[in-house]
C-alpha positions as MATLAB code, in Angstrom:
seq = 'XXXXXXXXXXXXXXXXXXXXXXXXXXXXXXXXXXXXXXXXXXXXXXXXXXXXXXXXXXXXXXXXXXXXXXXXXXXXXXXXXXXXXXXXXXXXXXXXXXXXXXXXXXXXXXXXXXXXXXXXXXXXXXXXXXXXXXXXXXXXXXXXXXXXXXXXXXXXXXXXXXXXXXXXXXXXXXXXXXXXXXX';
ca = [
     -39.795   -6.245   18.454;
     -42.235   -9.094   19.019;
     -40.523  -11.168   16.338;
     -37.203  -10.760   18.140;
     -38.725  -11.820   21.441;
     -40.406  -14.829   19.831;
     -37.167  -15.896   18.158;
     -35.276  -15.514   21.416;
     -37.930  -17.530   23.220;
     -37.674  -20.298   20.586;
     -33.875  -20.366   20.868;
     -34.100  -20.633   24.632;
     -36.597  -23.490   24.331;
     -34.280  -25.328   21.939;
     -31.311  -24.809   24.257;
     -33.329  -26.081   27.211;
     -34.388  -29.151   25.213;
     -30.758  -29.857   24.348;
     -29.779  -29.669   27.999;
     -32.250  -32.320   28.994;
     -30.854  -35.853   29.127;
     -32.254  -38.024   26.344;
     -31.485  -41.691   26.584;
     -29.664  -42.879   23.473;
     -31.510  -45.637   21.538;
     -28.420  -47.918   21.722;
     -28.009  -47.375   25.448;
     -27.371  -50.421   27.554;
     -28.564  -51.273   31.051;
     -25.736  -49.305   32.595;
     -22.641  -49.639   34.699;
     -22.714  -49.863   38.486;
     -20.602  -47.360   40.367;
     -19.420  -48.839   43.620;
     -19.882  -46.771   46.802;
     -16.699  -45.131   48.012;
     -14.959  -45.701   44.691;
     -12.990  -42.890   43.071;
     -15.870  -42.182   40.714;
     -18.368  -42.052   43.573;
     -16.136  -39.619   45.478;
     -16.088  -37.380   42.404;
     -19.897  -37.206   42.358;
     -20.624  -39.986   39.852;
     -23.368  -42.092   41.272;
     -24.700  -45.017   39.191;
     -27.745  -43.052   38.114;
     -25.834  -39.827   37.280;
     -23.148  -41.686   35.328;
     -25.591  -43.770   33.314;
     -27.760  -40.730   32.555;
     -24.697  -38.859   31.261;
     -23.477  -41.863   29.257;
     -26.940  -42.390   27.787;
     -27.028  -38.723   26.755;
     -23.666  -39.084   24.990;
     -24.507  -42.520   23.561;
     -21.771  -44.657   25.126;
     -22.138  -48.398   24.927;
     -21.464  -50.613   27.969;
     -17.931  -51.406   26.808;
     -17.202  -47.757   26.152;
     -18.531  -46.811   29.603;
     -16.304  -49.330   31.325;
     -13.319  -48.279   29.253;
     -13.924  -44.572   30.003;
     -14.125  -45.307   33.770;
     -10.927  -47.379   33.603;
      -9.162  -44.623   31.695;
     -10.280  -41.972   34.193;
      -8.893  -44.102   37.019;
      -5.592  -44.374   35.150;
      -5.263  -40.626   34.646;
      -6.379  -39.754   38.175;
      -9.727  -38.235   37.195;
      -8.045  -35.134   35.723;
      -8.037  -33.602   32.273;
      -4.819  -32.934   30.443;
      -4.699  -29.433   31.921;
      -5.007  -30.714   35.492;
      -8.657  -29.772   36.056;
     -10.660  -32.449   37.918;
     -13.330  -34.452   36.084;
     -16.779  -33.915   37.481;
     -20.337  -34.781   36.330;
     -20.669  -31.163   35.183;
     -17.681  -31.100   32.824;
     -17.362  -34.738   31.675;
     -19.736  -34.746   28.675;
     -17.182  -33.520   26.183;
     -14.691  -36.108   27.338;
     -17.290  -38.891   27.036;
     -18.366  -37.732   23.619;
     -14.806  -37.681   22.332;
     -14.225  -41.112   23.888;
     -17.138  -42.473   21.896;
     -16.023  -40.883   18.637;
     -12.409  -42.034   18.960;
     -13.520  -45.545   19.944;
     -15.791  -45.748   16.885;
     -12.989  -44.520   14.595;
     -10.580  -47.051   16.027;
     -13.113  -49.852   15.629;
     -13.690  -48.822   12.023;
      -9.922  -48.726   11.382;
      -9.488  -52.159   12.965;
     -12.286  -53.545   10.787;
     -10.539  -52.216    7.710;
      -7.260  -53.754    8.768;
      -8.803  -57.166    9.387;
     -10.674  -56.957    6.060;
     -14.192  -57.288    7.491;
     -15.764  -54.302    5.812;
     -13.356  -52.952    3.221;
     -10.446  -55.041    1.968;
      -8.967  -52.167   -0.022;
      -8.492  -48.542    0.741;
      -9.812  -45.690   -1.367;
      -6.490  -45.232   -3.196;
      -6.558  -48.766   -4.553;
     -10.185  -48.425   -5.655;
      -9.339  -45.167   -7.482;
      -6.356  -46.845   -9.204;
      -8.586  -49.664  -10.435;
     -11.116  -47.170  -11.807;
      -8.417  -45.272  -13.674;
      -7.014  -48.523  -15.099;
     -10.472  -49.540  -16.344;
     -10.902  -46.103  -17.903;
      -7.542  -46.353  -19.714;
      -8.448  -49.830  -20.996;
     -11.742  -48.522  -22.380;
      -9.930  -45.619  -24.064;
      -7.406  -48.056  -25.612;
     -10.229  -49.647  -27.596;
     -10.775  -46.424  -29.487;
      -8.657  -46.469  -32.691;
      -8.232  -42.683  -32.576;
      -6.048  -43.032  -29.470;
      -3.595  -45.255  -31.393;
      -2.913  -42.674  -34.142;
       0.359  -41.472  -32.609;
       1.697  -45.025  -32.589;
       0.467  -45.567  -36.147;
       2.362  -42.396  -37.289;
       5.625  -42.992  -35.426;
       6.071  -46.696  -34.609;
       6.856  -49.447  -37.109;
       5.472  -52.239  -34.952;
       1.904  -50.859  -35.017;
      -0.083  -52.098  -37.956;
      -3.598  -53.252  -38.747;
      -5.132  -51.757  -35.563;
      -2.900  -53.430  -32.990;
       0.578  -53.264  -31.548;
       2.898  -56.079  -32.631;
       5.016  -55.823  -29.453;
       1.995  -56.647  -27.260;
       1.154  -53.234  -25.757;
      -2.549  -53.046  -24.904;
      -2.664  -49.342  -23.916;
      -1.252  -46.519  -26.015;
       1.789  -44.827  -24.434;
       0.052  -41.467  -24.003;
      -2.798  -43.066  -21.989;
      -0.721  -45.135  -19.553;
      -0.617  -44.474  -15.839;
       2.570  -42.547  -16.483;
       2.199  -41.164  -20.002;
       5.183  -41.340  -22.315;
       5.905  -40.589  -25.972;
       5.663  -43.486  -28.417;
       9.453  -43.266  -28.907;
       9.987  -44.146  -25.207;
       7.859  -47.298  -25.383;
       9.801  -50.550  -24.756;
       8.492  -52.044  -28.035;
       9.174  -48.971  -30.174;
      10.598  -49.622  -33.634;
      11.513  -46.657  -35.758;
       9.304  -46.416  -38.776;
      11.065  -46.623  -42.160;
      10.462  -43.495  -44.198;
];
């Protein structure tokens, strides 16, 4: 019984700690809410708004953009419910996440952080792996058995990777340099 009460008490303490507003380490000075503005009429004073934005971790630019967006949509959610200081945290949090994703995507497009996407990197790894496998003479045995242009450990037609190890594997008979071996 006591263990249950202690656990419940700990959970309640954790929940209470989460409810408290903790300023985010990247928080900026804040945004001023003008008196009699739409935000002010909705209950967002400068102090309340900046506390909420600090709790969520919005930067100054994200705060200004969120306020501008709320003015554009009439301070209502998609379902028509009004935005208030009580129910705005989720919207602010999603605004931050989406803004960070968009910034990351824009960086990738401009080539600042990653000039290639993961698909291209994976293709290069696979190509390097095929090239390493092509150096093994055991992988050229099919060509040695079937093709007349393969002799003395290399392909006379200039193929550097055996047909069965290519990106799209084929039989040696389908290779562009295939010459039927004389029996």
